[in-house]
Coordinates of C-alpha atoms in Angstrom, one line a residue:
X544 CA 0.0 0.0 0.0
X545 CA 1.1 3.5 -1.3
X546 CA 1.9 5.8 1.6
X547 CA 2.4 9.6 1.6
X548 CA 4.4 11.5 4.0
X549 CA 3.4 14.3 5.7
X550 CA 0.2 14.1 5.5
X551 CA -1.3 16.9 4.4
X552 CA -5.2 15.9 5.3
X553 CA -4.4 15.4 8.7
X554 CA -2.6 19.2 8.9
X555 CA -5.8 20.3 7.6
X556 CA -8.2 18.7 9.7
X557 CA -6.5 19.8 12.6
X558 CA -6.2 23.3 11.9
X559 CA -10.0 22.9 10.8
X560 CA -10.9 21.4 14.3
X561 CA -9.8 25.2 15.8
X562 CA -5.9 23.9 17.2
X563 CA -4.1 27.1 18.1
X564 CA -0.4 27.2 16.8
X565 CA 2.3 25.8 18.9
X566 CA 5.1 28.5 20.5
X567 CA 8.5 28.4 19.0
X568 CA 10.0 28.3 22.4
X569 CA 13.8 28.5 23.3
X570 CA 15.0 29.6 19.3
X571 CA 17.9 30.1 20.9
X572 CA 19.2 26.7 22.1
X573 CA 20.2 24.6 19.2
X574 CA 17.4 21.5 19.2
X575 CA 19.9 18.4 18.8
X576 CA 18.9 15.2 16.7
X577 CA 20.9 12.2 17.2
X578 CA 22.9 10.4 13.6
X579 CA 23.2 6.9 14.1
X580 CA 25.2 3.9 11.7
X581 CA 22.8 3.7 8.6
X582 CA 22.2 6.1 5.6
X583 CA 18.3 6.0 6.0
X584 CA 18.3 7.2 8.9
X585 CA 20.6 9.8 8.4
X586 CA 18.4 10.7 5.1
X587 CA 15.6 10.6 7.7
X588 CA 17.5 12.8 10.2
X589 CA 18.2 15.7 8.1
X590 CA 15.0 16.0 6.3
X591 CA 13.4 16.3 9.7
X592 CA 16.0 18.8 10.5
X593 CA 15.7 20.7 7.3
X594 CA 11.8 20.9 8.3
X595 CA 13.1 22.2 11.9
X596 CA 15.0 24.8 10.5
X597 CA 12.1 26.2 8.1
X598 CA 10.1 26.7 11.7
X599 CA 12.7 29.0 12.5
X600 CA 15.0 27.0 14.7
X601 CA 18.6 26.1 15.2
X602 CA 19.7 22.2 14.4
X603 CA 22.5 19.8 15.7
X604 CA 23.3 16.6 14.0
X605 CA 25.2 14.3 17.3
X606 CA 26.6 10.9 15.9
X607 CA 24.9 8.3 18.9
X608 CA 25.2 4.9 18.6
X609 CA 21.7 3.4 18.2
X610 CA 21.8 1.1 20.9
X611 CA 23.5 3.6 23.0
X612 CA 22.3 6.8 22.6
X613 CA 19.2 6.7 25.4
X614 CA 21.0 7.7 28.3
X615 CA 21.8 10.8 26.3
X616 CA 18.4 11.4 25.2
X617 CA 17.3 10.7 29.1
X618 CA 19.9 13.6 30.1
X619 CA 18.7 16.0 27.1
X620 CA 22.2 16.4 25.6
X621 CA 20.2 15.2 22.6
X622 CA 16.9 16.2 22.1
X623 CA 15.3 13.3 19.5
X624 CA 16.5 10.2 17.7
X625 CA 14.2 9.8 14.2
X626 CA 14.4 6.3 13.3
X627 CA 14.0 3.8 15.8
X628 CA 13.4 -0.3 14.7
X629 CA 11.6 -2.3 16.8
X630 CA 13.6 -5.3 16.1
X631 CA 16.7 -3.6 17.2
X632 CA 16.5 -1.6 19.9
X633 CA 18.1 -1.9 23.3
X634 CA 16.3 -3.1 26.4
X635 CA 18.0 0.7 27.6
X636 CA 14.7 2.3 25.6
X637 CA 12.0 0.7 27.7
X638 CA 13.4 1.7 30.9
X639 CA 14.4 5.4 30.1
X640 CA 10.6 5.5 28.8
X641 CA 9.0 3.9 32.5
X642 CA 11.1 6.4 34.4
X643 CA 9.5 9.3 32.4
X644 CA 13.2 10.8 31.1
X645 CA 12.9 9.7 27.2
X646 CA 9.0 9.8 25.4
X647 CA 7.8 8.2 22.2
X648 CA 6.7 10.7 19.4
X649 CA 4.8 8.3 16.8
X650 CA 5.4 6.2 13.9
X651 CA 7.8 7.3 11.8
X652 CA 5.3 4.7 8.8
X653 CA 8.5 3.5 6.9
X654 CA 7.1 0.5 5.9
X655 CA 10.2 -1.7 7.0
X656 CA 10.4 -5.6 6.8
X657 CA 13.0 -8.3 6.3
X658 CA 11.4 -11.5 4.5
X659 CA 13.7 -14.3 2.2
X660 CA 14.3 -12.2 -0.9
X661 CA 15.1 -12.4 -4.9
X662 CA 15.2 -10.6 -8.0
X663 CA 12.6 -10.3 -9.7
X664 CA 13.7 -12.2 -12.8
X665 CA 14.2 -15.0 -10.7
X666 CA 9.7 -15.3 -10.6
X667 CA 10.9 -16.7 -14.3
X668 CA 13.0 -19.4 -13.3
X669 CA 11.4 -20.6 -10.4
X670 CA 7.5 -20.2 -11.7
X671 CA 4.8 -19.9 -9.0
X672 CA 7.0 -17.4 -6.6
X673 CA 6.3 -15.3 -4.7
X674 CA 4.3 -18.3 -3.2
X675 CA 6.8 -20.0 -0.7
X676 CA 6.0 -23.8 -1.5
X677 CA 7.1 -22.7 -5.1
X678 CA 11.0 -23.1 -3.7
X679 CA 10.4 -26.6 -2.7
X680 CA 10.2 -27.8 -5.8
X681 CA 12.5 -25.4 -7.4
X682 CA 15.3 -25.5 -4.9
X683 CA 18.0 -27.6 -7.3
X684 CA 17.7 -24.3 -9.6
X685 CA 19.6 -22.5 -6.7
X686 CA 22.0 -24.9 -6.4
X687 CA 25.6 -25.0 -6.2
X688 CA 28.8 -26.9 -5.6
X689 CA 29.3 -26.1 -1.7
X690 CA 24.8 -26.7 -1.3
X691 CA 24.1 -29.8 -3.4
X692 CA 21.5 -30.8 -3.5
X693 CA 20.1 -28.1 -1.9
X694 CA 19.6 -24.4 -3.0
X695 CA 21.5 -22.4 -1.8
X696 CA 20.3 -19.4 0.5
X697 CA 22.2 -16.4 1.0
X698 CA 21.5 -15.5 4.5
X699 CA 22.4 -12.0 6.8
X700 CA 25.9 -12.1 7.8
X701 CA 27.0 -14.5 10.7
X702 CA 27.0 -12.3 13.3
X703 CA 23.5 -10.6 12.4
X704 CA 21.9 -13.9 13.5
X705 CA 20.5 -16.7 11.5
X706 CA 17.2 -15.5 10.2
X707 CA 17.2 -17.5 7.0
X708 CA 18.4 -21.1 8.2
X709 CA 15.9 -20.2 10.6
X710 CA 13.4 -20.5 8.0
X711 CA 14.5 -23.0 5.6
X712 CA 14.5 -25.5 8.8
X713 CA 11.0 -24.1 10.1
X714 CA 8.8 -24.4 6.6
X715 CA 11.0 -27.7 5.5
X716 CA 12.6 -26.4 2.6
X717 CA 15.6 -28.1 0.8
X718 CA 18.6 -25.0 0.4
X719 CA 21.2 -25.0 2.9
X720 CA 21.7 -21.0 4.1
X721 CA 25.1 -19.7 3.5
X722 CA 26.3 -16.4 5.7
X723 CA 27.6 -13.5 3.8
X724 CA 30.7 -12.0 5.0
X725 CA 28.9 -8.6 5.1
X726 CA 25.8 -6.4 3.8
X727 CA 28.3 -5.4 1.1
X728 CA 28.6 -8.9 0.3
X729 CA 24.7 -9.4 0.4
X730 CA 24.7 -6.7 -2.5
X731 CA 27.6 -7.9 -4.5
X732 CA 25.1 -11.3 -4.9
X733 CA 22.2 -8.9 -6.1
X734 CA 24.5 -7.2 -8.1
X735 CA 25.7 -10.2 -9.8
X736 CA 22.3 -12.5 -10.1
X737 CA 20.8 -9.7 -11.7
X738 CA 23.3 -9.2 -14.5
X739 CA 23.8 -12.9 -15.0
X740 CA 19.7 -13.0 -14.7
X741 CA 21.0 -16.3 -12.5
X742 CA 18.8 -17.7 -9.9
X743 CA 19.3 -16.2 -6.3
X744 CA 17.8 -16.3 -2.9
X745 CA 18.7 -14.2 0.1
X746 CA 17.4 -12.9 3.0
X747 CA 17.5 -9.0 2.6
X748 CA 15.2 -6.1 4.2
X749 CA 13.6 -2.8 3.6
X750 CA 13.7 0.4 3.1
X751 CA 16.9 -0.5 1.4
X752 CA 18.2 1.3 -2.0
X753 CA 18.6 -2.3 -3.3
X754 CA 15.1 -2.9 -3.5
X755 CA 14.6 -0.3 -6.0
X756 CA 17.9 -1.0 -7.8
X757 CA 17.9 -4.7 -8.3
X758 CA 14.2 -5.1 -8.2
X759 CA 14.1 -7.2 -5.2
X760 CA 10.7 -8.9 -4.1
X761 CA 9.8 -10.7 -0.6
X762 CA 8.7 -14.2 -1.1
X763 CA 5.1 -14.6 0.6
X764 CA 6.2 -17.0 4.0
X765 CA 2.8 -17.3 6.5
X766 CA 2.4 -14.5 8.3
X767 CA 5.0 -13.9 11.3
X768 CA 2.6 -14.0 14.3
X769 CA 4.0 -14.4 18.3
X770 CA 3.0 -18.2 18.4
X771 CA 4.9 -19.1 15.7
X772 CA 8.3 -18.7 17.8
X773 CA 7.3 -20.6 20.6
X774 CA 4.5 -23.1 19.9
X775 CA 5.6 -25.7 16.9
X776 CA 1.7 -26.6 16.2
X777 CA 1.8 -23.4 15.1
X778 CA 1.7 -23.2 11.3
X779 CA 2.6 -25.5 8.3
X780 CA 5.1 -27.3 10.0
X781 CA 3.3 -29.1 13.0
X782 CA 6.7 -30.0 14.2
X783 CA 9.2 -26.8 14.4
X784 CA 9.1 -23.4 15.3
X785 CA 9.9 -20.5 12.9
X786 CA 7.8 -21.8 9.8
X787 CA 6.6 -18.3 9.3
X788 CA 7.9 -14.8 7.8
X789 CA 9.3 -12.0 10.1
X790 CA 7.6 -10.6 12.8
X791 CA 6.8 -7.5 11.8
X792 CA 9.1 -4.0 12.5
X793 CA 7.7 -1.1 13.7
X794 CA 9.7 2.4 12.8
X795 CA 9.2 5.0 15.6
X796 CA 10.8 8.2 16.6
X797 CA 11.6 9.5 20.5
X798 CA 12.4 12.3 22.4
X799 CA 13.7 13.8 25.5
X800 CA 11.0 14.8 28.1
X801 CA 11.4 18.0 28.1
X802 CA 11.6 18.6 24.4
X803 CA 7.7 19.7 24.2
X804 CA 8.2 21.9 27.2
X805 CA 11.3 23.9 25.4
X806 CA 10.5 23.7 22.2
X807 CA 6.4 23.0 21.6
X808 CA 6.2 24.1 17.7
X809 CA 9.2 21.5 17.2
X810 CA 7.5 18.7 19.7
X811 CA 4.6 18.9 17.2
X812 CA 6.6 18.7 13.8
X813 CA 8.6 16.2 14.7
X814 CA 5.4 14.4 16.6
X815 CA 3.9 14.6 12.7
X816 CA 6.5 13.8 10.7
X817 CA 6.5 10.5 9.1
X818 CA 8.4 9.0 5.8
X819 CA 7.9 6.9 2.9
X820 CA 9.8 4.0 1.9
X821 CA 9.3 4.8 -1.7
X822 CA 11.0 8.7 -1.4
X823 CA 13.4 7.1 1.3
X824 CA 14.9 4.3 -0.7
X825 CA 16.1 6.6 -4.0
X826 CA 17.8 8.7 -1.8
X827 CA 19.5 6.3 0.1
X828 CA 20.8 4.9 -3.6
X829 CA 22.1 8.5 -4.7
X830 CA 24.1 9.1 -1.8
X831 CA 25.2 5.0 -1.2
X832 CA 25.4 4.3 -4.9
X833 CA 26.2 7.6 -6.9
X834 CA 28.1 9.6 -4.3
X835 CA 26.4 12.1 -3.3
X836 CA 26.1 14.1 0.0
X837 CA 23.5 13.0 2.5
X838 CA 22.9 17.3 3.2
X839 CA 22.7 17.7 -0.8
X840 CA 20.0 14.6 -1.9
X841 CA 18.2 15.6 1.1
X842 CA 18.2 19.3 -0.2
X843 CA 17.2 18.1 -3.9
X844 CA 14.2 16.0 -2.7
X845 CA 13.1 18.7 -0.4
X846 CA 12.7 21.2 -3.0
X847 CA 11.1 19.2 -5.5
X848 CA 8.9 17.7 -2.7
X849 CA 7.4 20.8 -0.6
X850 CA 4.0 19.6 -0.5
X851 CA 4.8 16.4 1.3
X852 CA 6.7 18.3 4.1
X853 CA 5.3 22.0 4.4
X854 CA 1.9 21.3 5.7
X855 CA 3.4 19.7 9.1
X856 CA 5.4 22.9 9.4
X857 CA 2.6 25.2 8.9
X858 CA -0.3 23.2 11.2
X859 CA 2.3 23.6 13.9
X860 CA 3.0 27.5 13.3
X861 CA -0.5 28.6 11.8

């Protein structure tokens, strides 16, 4: 399903439903946004920022680790952290939001997942895909010399976990899973498959420029639900766990607690803001692929995209 960012219709229906506009507050303390490891969120980062500094305010970019940075958000020597997955965040989160000192601001409505993976030419050597059982009888297409007779399955990198084995053991499916060495390595395969138009599965995720440059579609697994991890009745495979697709990720933005207090117009952009996978991904491509500067591509896509991003601004100042 399409989704648009910033939605404009909400902007309008709140200033319809009489909301006053929010105070500007402290202009003159810089409002901090943590930069954490990965280009989409650091696309995600400064077009949040850019929209900060239309309002009238002053922005820091502070490099935080992700799984670090919520003691500094707790002490408000940052002020908000933009992209925050659900599968990966730190037990540290949770507790910093019971003891009041870090709060939520919304979705951020990337529509992330991880799934088993391929390009799309592959749908014409293994006919039937996206449907999962397709691979079972397919799976000697995907063979090779260290897998046979298996397929082979390029899974995440060793020490991201085994999602993929995980899979291929759970729904009973002959390919053996094969770590890459690194998510450079994962693209070098997609890379490669796609200008050989050989056959290729992998276990891959988005938003992820990838997906837009290699065409990459999720194969359809039963839908990741909680019993599936810990009840083997569960699903096709009345006797394992994991014979389902990833659970899915939520993307979510937080705050310090006193960020609406100092700054209220910013508490309420940011609170609005939200991003689509399909204006996040290109961008991720122009700076990870062609070159570019994250504060340039940002720059480009904000003027050629006002509409998506003004109306937040003005429902929070009009």
């Amino acid at each position: 399903m399409t989704r648009y960012s910033f939605a404009a219709t909400l902007a309008v229906l709140s200033l319809a439903g009489g909301a006053s506009a929010a105070d500007l507050g402290a202009v003159d303390q810089p409002i901090k946004l943590a930069v954490n490891e990965w280009t989409g969120q650091h696309v995600t980062t400064h077009i949040a920022g850019e929209m900060l500094k239309a309002a009238g305010y002053e922005v820091e970019y502070v490099a935080a680790g992700m799984m670090n940075q919520f003691q500094a958000i707790a002490d408000g020597d940052i002020h908000a952290t933009l992209e925050i997955w659900s599968s990966n965040v730190s037990d540290e989160y949770a507790v910093k939001v019971d003891e009041g000192t870090v709060v939520e601001l919304g979705n951020l409505e990337l529509a992330a997942r991880e799934g088993i993976a391929y390009p799309a030419h592959v749908a014409e050597i293994c006919p039937g895909l996206p449907a999962w059982e397709a691979l079972k009888a397919c799976a000697p297409q995907f063979a090779t010399a260290e897998t046979l007779p298996a397929g082979r399955l390029v899974d995440y990198p060793a020490d991201w976990g085994t999602p993929g084995a995980d899979r291929m053991t759970g729904l009973e499916l002959p390919f053996k899973a094969v770590p890459a060495g690194s998510e450079a390595a994962l693209i070098v395969e997609l890379k490669a498959a796609t200008e050989r138009k050989s056959p290729l599965l992998i276990t891959f995720w988005q938003p992820h420029w990838a997906m837009s440059a290699y065409d990459v579609q999720f194969v359809d697994l039963p839908a990741g639900e909680d019993a599936c991890f810990t009840d083997p009745s569960w699903g096709p495979n009345p006797n394992a766990v994991n014979d389902c697709d990833f659970s899915p990720s939520r993307i979510f933005k937080a705050g310090w607690s006193g960020l609406q207090d100092n700054w209220p117009a910013a508490y309420e952009i940011l609170s609005n803001y939200t991003l689509a996978v399909e204006d996040q991904q290109p961008m991720m491509g122009a700076i990870d692929v062609d070159g570019g500067k994250v504060e340039e591509v940002v720059a480009t896509w904000m003027s050629e995209n006002e509409g998506k991003w003004r109306p937040v601004v003005d429902a929070a100042l009009n």
